[in-house]
mmCIF file of C-alpha atoms in Angstrom:
data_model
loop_
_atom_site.group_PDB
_atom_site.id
_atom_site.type_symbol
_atom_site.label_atom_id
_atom_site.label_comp_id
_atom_site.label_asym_id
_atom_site.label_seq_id
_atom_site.Cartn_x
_atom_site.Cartn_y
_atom_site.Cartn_z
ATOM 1 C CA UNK A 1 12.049 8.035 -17.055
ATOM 2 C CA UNK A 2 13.045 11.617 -18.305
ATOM 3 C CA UNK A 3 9.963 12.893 -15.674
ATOM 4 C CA UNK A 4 11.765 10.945 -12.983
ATOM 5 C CA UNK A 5 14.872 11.942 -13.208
ATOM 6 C CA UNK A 6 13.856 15.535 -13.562
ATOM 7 C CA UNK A 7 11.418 15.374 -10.538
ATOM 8 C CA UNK A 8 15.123 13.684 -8.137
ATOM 9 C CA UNK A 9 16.748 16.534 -9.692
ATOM 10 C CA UNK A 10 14.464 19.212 -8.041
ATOM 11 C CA UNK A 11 14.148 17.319 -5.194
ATOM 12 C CA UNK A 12 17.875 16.779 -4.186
ATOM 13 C CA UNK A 13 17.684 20.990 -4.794
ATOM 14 C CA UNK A 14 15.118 22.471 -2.716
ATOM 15 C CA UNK A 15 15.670 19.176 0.132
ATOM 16 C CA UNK A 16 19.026 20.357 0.735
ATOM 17 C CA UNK A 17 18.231 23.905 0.375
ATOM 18 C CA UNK A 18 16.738 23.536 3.649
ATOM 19 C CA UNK A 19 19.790 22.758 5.813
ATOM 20 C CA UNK A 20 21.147 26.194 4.338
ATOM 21 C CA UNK A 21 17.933 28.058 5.571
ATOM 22 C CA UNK A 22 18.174 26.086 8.792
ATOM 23 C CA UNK A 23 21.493 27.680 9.492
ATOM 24 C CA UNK A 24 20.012 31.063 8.460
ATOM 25 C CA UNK A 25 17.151 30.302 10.894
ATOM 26 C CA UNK A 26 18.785 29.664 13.494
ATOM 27 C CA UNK A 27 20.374 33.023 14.151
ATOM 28 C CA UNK A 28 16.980 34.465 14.439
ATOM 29 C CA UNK A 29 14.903 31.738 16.549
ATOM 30 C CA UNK A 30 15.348 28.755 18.565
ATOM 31 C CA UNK A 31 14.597 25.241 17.102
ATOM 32 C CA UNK A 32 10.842 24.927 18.039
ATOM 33 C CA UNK A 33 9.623 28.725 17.605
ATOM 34 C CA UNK A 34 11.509 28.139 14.100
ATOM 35 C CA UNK A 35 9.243 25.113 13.103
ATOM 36 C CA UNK A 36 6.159 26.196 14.875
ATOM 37 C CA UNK A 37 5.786 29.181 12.610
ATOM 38 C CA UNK A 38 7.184 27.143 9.373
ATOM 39 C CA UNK A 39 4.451 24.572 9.841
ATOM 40 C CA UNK A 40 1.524 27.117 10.561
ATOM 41 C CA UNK A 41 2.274 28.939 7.512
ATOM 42 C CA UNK A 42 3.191 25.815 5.807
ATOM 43 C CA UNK A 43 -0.803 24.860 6.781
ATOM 44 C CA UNK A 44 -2.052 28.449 6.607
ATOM 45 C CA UNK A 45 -0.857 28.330 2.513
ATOM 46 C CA UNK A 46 -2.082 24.791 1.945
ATOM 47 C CA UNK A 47 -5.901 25.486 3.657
ATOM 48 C CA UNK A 48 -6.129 28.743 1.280
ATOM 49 C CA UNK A 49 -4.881 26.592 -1.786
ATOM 50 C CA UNK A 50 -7.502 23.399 -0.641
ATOM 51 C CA UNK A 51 -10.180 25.980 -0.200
ATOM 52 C CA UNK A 52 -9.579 27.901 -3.413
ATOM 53 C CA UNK A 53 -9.860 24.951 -5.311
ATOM 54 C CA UNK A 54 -12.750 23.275 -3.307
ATOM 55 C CA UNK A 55 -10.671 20.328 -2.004
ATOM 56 C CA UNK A 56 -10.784 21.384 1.439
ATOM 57 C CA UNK A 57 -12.399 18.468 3.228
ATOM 58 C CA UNK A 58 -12.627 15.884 6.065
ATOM 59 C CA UNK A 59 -11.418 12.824 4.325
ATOM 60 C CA UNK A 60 -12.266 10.583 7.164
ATOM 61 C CA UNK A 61 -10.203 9.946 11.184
ATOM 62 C CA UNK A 62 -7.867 7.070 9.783
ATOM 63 C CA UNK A 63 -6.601 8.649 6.639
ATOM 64 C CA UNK A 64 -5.809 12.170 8.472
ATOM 65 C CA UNK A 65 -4.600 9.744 11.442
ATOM 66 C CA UNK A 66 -1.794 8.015 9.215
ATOM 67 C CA UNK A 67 -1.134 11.093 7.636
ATOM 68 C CA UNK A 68 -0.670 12.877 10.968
ATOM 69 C CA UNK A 69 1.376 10.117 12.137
ATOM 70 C CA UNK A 70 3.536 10.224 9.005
ATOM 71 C CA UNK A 71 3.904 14.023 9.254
ATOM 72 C CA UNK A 72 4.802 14.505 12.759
ATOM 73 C CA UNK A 73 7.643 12.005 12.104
ATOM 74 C CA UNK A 74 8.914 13.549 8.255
ATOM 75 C CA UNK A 75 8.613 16.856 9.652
ATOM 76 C CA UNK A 76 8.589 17.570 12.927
ATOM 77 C CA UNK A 77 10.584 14.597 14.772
ATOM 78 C CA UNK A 78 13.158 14.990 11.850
ATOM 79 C CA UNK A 79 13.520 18.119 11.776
ATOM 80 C CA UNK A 80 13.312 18.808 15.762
ATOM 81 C CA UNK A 81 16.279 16.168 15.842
ATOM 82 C CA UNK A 82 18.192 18.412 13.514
ATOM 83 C CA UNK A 83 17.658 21.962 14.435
ATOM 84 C CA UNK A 84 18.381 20.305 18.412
ATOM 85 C CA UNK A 85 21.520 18.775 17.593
ATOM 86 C CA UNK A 86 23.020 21.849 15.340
ATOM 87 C CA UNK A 87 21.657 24.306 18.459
ATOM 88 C CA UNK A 88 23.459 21.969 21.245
ATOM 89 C CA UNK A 89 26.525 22.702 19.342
ATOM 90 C CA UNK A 90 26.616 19.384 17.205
ATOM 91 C CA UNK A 91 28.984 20.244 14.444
ATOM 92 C CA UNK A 92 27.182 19.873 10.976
ATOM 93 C CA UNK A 93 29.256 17.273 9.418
ATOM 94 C CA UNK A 94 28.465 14.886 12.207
ATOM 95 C CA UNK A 95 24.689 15.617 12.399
ATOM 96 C CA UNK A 96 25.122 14.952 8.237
ATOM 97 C CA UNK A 97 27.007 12.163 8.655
ATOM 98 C CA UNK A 98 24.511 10.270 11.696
ATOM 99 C CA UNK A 99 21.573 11.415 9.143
ATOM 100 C CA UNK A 100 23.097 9.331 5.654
ATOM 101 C CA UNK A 101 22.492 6.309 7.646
ATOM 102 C CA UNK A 102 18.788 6.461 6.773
ATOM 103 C CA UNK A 103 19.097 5.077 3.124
ATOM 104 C CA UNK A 104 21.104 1.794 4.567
ATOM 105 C CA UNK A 105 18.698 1.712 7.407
ATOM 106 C CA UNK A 106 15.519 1.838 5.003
ATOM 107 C CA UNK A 107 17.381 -0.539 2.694
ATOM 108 C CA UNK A 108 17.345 -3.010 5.619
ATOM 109 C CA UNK A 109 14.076 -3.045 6.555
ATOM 110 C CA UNK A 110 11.662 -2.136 3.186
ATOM 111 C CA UNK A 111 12.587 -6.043 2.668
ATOM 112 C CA UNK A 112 10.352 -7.069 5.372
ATOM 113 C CA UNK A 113 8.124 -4.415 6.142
ATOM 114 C CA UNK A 114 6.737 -3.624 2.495
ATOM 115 C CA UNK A 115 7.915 -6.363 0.432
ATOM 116 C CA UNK A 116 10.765 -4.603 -1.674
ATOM 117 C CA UNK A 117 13.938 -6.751 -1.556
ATOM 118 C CA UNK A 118 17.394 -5.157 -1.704
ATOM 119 C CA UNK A 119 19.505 -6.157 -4.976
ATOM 120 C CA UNK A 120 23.128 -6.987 -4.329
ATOM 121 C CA UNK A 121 23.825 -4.053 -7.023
ATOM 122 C CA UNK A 122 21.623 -1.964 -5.001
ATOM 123 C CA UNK A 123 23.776 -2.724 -1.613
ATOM 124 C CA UNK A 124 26.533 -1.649 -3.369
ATOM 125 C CA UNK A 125 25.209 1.626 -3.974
ATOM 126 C CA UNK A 126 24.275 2.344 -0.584
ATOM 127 C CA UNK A 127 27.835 1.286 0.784
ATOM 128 C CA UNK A 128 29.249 3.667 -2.082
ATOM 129 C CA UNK A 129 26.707 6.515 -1.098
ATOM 130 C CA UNK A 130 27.456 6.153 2.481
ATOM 131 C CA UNK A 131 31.466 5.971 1.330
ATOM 132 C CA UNK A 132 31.031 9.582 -0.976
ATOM 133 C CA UNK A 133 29.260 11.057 3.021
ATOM 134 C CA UNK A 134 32.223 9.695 4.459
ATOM 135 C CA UNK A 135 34.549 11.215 2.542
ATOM 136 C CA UNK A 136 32.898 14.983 1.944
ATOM 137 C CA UNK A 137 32.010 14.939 6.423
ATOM 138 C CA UNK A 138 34.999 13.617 7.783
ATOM 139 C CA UNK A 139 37.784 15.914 6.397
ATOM 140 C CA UNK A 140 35.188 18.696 7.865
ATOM 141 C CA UNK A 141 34.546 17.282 11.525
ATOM 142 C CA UNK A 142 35.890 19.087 14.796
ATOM 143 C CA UNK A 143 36.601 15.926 17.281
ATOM 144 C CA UNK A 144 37.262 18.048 19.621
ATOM 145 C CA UNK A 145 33.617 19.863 19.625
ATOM 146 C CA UNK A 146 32.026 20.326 23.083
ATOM 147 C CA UNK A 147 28.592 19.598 22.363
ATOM 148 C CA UNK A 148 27.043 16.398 25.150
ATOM 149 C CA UNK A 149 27.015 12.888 24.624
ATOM 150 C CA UNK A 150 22.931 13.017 24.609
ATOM 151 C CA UNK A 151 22.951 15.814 21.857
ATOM 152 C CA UNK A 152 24.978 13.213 19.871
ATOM 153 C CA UNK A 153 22.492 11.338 20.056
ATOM 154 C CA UNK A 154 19.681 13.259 18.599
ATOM 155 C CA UNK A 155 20.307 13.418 15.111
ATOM 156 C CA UNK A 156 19.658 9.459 15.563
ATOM 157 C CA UNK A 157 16.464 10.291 16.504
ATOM 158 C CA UNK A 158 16.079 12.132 12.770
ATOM 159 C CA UNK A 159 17.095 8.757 11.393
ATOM 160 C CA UNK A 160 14.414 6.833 12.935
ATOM 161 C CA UNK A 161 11.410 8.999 12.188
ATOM 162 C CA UNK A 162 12.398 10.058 8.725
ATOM 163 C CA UNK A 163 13.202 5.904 8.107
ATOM 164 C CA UNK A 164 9.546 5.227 9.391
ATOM 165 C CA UNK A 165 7.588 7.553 7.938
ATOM 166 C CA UNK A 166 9.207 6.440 4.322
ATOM 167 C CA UNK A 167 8.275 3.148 5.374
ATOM 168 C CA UNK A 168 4.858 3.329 6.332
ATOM 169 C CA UNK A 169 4.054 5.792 3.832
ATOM 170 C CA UNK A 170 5.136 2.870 1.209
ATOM 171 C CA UNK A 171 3.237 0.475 2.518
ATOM 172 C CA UNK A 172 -0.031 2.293 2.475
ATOM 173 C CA UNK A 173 0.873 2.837 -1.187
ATOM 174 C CA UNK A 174 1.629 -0.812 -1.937
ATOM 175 C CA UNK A 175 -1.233 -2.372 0.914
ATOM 176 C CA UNK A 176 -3.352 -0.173 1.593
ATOM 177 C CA UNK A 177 -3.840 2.766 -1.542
ATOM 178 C CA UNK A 178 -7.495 3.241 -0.368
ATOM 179 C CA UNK A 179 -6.016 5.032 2.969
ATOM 180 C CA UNK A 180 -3.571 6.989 0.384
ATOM 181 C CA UNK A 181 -4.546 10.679 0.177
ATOM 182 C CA UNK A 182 -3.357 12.987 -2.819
ATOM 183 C CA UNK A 183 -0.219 15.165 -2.142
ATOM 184 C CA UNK A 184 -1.768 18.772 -1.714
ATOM 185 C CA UNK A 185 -4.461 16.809 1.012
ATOM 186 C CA UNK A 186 -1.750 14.595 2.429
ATOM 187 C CA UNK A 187 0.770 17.724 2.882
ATOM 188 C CA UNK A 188 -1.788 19.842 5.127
ATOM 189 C CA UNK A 189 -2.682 17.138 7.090
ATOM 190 C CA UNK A 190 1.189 16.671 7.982
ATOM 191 C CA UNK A 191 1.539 20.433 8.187
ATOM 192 C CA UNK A 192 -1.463 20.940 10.941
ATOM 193 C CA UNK A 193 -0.805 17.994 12.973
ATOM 194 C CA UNK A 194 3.486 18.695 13.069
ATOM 195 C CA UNK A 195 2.171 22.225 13.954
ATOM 196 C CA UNK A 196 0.007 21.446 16.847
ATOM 197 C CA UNK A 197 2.803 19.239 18.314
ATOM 198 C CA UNK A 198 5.306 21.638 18.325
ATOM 199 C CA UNK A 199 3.023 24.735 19.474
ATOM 200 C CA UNK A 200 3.591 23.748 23.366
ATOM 201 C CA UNK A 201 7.410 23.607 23.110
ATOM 202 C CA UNK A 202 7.594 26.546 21.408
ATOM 203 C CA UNK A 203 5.439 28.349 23.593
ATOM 204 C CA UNK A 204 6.369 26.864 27.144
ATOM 205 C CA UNK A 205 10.017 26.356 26.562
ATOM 206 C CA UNK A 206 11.040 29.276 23.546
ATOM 207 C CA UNK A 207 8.552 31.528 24.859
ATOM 208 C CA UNK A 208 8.092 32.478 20.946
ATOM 209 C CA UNK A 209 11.007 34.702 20.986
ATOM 210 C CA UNK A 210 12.284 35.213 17.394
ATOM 211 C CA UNK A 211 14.126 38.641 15.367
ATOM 212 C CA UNK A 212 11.413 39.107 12.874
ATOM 213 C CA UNK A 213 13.774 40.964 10.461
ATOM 214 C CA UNK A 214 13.822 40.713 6.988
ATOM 215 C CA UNK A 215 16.021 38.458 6.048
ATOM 216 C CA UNK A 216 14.226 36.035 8.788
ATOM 217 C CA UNK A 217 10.974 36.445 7.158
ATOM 218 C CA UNK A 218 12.628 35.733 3.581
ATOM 219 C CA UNK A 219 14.024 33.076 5.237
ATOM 220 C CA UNK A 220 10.803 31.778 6.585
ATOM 221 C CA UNK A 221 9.350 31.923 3.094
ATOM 222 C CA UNK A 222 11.893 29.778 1.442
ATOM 223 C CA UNK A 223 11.749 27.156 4.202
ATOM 224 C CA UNK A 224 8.037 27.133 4.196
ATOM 225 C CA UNK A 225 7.134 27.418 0.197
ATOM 226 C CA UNK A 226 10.829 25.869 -1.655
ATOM 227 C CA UNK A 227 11.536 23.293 0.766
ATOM 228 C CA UNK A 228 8.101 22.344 4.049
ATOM 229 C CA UNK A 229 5.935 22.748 0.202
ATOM 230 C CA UNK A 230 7.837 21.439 -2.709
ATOM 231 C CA UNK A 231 10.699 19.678 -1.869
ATOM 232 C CA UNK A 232 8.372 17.072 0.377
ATOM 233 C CA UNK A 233 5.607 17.104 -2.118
ATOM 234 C CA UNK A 234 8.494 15.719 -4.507
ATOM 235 C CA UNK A 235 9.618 13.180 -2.361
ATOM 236 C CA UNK A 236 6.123 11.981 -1.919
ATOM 237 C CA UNK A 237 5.198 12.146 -5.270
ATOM 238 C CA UNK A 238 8.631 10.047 -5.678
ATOM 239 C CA UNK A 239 7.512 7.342 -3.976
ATOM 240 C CA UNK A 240 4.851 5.590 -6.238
ATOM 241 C CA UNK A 241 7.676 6.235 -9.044
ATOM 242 C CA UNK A 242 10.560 4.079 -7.134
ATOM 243 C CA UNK A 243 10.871 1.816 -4.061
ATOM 244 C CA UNK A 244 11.361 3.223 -0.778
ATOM 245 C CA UNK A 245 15.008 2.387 -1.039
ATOM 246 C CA UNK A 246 16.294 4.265 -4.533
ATOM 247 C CA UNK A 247 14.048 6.930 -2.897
ATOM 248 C CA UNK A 248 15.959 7.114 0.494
ATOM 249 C CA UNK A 249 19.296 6.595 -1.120
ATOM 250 C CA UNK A 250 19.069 10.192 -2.807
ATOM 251 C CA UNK A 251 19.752 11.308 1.038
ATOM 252 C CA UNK A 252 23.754 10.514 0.487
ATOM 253 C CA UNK A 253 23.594 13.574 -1.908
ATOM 254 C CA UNK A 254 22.638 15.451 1.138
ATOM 255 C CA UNK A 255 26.213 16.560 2.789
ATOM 256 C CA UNK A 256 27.884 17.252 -0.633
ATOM 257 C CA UNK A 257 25.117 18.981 -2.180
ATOM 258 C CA UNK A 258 25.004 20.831 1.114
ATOM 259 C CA UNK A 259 28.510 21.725 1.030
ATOM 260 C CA UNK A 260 28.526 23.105 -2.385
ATOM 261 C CA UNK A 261 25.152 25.110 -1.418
ATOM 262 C CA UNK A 262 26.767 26.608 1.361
ATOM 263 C CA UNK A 263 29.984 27.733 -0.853
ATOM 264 C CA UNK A 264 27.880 29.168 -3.706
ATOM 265 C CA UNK A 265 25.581 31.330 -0.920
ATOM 266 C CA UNK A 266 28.311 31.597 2.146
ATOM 267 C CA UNK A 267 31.263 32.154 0.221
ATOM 268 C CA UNK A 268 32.358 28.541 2.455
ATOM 269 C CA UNK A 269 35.772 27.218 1.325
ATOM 270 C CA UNK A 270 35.035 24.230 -1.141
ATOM 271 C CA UNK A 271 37.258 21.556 -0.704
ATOM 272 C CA UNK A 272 38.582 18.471 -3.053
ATOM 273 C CA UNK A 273 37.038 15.970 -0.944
ATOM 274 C CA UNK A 274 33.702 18.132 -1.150
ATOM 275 C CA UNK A 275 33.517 17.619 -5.077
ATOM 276 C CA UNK A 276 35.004 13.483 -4.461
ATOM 277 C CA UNK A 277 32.177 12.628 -2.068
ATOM 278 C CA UNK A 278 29.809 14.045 -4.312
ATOM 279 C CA UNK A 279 31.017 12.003 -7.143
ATOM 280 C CA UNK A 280 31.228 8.819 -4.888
ATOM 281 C CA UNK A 281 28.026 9.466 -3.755
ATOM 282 C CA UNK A 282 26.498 10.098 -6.749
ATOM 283 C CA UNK A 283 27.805 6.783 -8.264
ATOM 284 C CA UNK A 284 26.624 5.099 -5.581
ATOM 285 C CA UNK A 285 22.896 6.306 -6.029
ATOM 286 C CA UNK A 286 23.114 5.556 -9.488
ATOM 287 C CA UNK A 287 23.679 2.080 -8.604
ATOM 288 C CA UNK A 288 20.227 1.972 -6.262
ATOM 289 C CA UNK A 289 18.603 3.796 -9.220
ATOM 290 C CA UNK A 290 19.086 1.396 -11.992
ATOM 291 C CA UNK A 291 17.632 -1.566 -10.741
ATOM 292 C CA UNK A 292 16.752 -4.634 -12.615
ATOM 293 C CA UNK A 293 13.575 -3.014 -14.273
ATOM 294 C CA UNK A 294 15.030 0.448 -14.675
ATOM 295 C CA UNK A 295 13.203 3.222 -13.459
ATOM 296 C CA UNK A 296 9.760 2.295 -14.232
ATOM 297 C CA UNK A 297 6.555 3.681 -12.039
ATOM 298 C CA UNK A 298 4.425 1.339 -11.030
ATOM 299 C CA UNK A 299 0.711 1.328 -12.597
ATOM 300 C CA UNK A 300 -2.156 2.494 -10.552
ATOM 301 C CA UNK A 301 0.656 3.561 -7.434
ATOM 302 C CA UNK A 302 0.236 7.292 -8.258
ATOM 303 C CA UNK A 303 -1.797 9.502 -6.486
ATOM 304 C CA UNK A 304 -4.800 11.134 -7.435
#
């Protein structure tokens, strides 16, 4: 349990250290040329690692399929969602706010696509996690923002492919562990395919154009190592540890966490409802995390 809770802790850290390098990023590259060089590096590091350690290998066309699959929606369709939405002039609070429905969505639907009912305790958590968003975002939204109706829209589209790549990835745990790869295999696979995906908008629409200066390169570093590396790694490894659901539901720590990120590195004004919704929020994952059996792993779920 004390491995769990240590392994959410570093998670809900470098995860959310990521929206602070995304507004970093930004200044020095458009959405795609920003992920198309994250996720090369990202796979550059990861083949090295593989090869140093003799683990670079085909592991057969439906195993890097599902993984490819899995990665292009974690990675690239979330984060392309994201970085659009925040460049169309989506104000951050409401791209937060659209992205904390994922843990209710996931809770809705693990049920019936992997098996994993929803406690009533459990609901309650998620309404509470989603109520600690509410009240950290809203106090910070500009209604009168200019951004289109259709860039509303997008961070939606984050919500959907973060919601089913958690999904499937849990049921190939649960149905199908034979197609499960370990994380350092898994992650490269993700890496090269969200990479090749997002090479031709970069190129044909971005044109590659980026400031290469050095605080875009340290930048770069952080986003590919701290957060592309570790902070998924953790939330895969996560997984086998806890249902789908007490796994999505550490999302409603994003916009609070984010908040206080962006005070301690920005110099942001902190508010009171900053500090409530993280308290609400953090109540209300408590209640997903302390199911019925506690916070047991499962036997035999882990990866290799």
């Amino acid at each position: 349990m004390r491995s769990t809770f240590l392994l959410i802790a570093a998670f809900v850290f470098f995860w959310n250290s990521g929206f602070i390098g995304a507004e970093v990023g930004l200044d020095y590259a458009r959405p795609f040329t920003l992920l198309f060089w994250r996720y090369w590096a990202l796979a550059g590091v990861l083949a090295v690692y593989l090869a140093v350690r003799g683990r670079l290998r085909w592991p057969g066309a439906r195993r890097v399929g599902l993984a490819a699959v899995v990665g292009v929606l974690a990675h690239g369709a979330w984060l392309g969602c994201v970085l659009l939405a925040q460049d169309a002039g989506v104000p951050p609070g409401i791209v937060a706010l659209v992205v904390a429905l994922q843990p209710m969505t996931v809770g809705a639907l693990s049920g019936r696509v992997v098996g994993e009912p929803i406690l009533a305790r459990q609901w309650l958590g998620l309404g509470l996690g989603f109520a600690g968003v509410l009240i950290a975002v809203l106090s910070r939204m500009d209604f009168e923002d200019s951004a289109s109706v259709s860039a509303h829209l997008l961070p939606f589209g984050s919500v959907a492919a973060i919601t089913t790549a958690t999904l499937i990835e849990r049921r190939i745990e649960l149905r199908a562990p034979a197609l499960d790869l370990p994380v350092d295999q898994a992650l490269f696979w993700q890496a090269l395919a969200t990479a090749v995906v997002v090479t031709g908008p970069a190129v044909l629409l971005e044109g590659l154009e980026a400031n290469w200066t050095p605080v875009f390169v340290g930048t770069m570093a952080w986003l590919v190592i701290a957060v592309s590396l570790l902070a998924y790694a953790l939330m895969w490894a996560l997984l086998p540890r806890l249902d789908a659901t007490r796994v999505s539901s550490l999302f409603y720590l994003g916009p609070p966490v984010t908040m206080l990120m962006a005070w301690l590195t920005f110099g942001h004004t902190l508010r009171a409802t900053d500090v409530a919704g993280l308290l609400v929020a953090a109540l209300g994952v408590l209640f997903v995390l302390r199911p019925r059996t506690g916070l047991r792993g499962r036997a035999g779920a882990g990866r290799s």
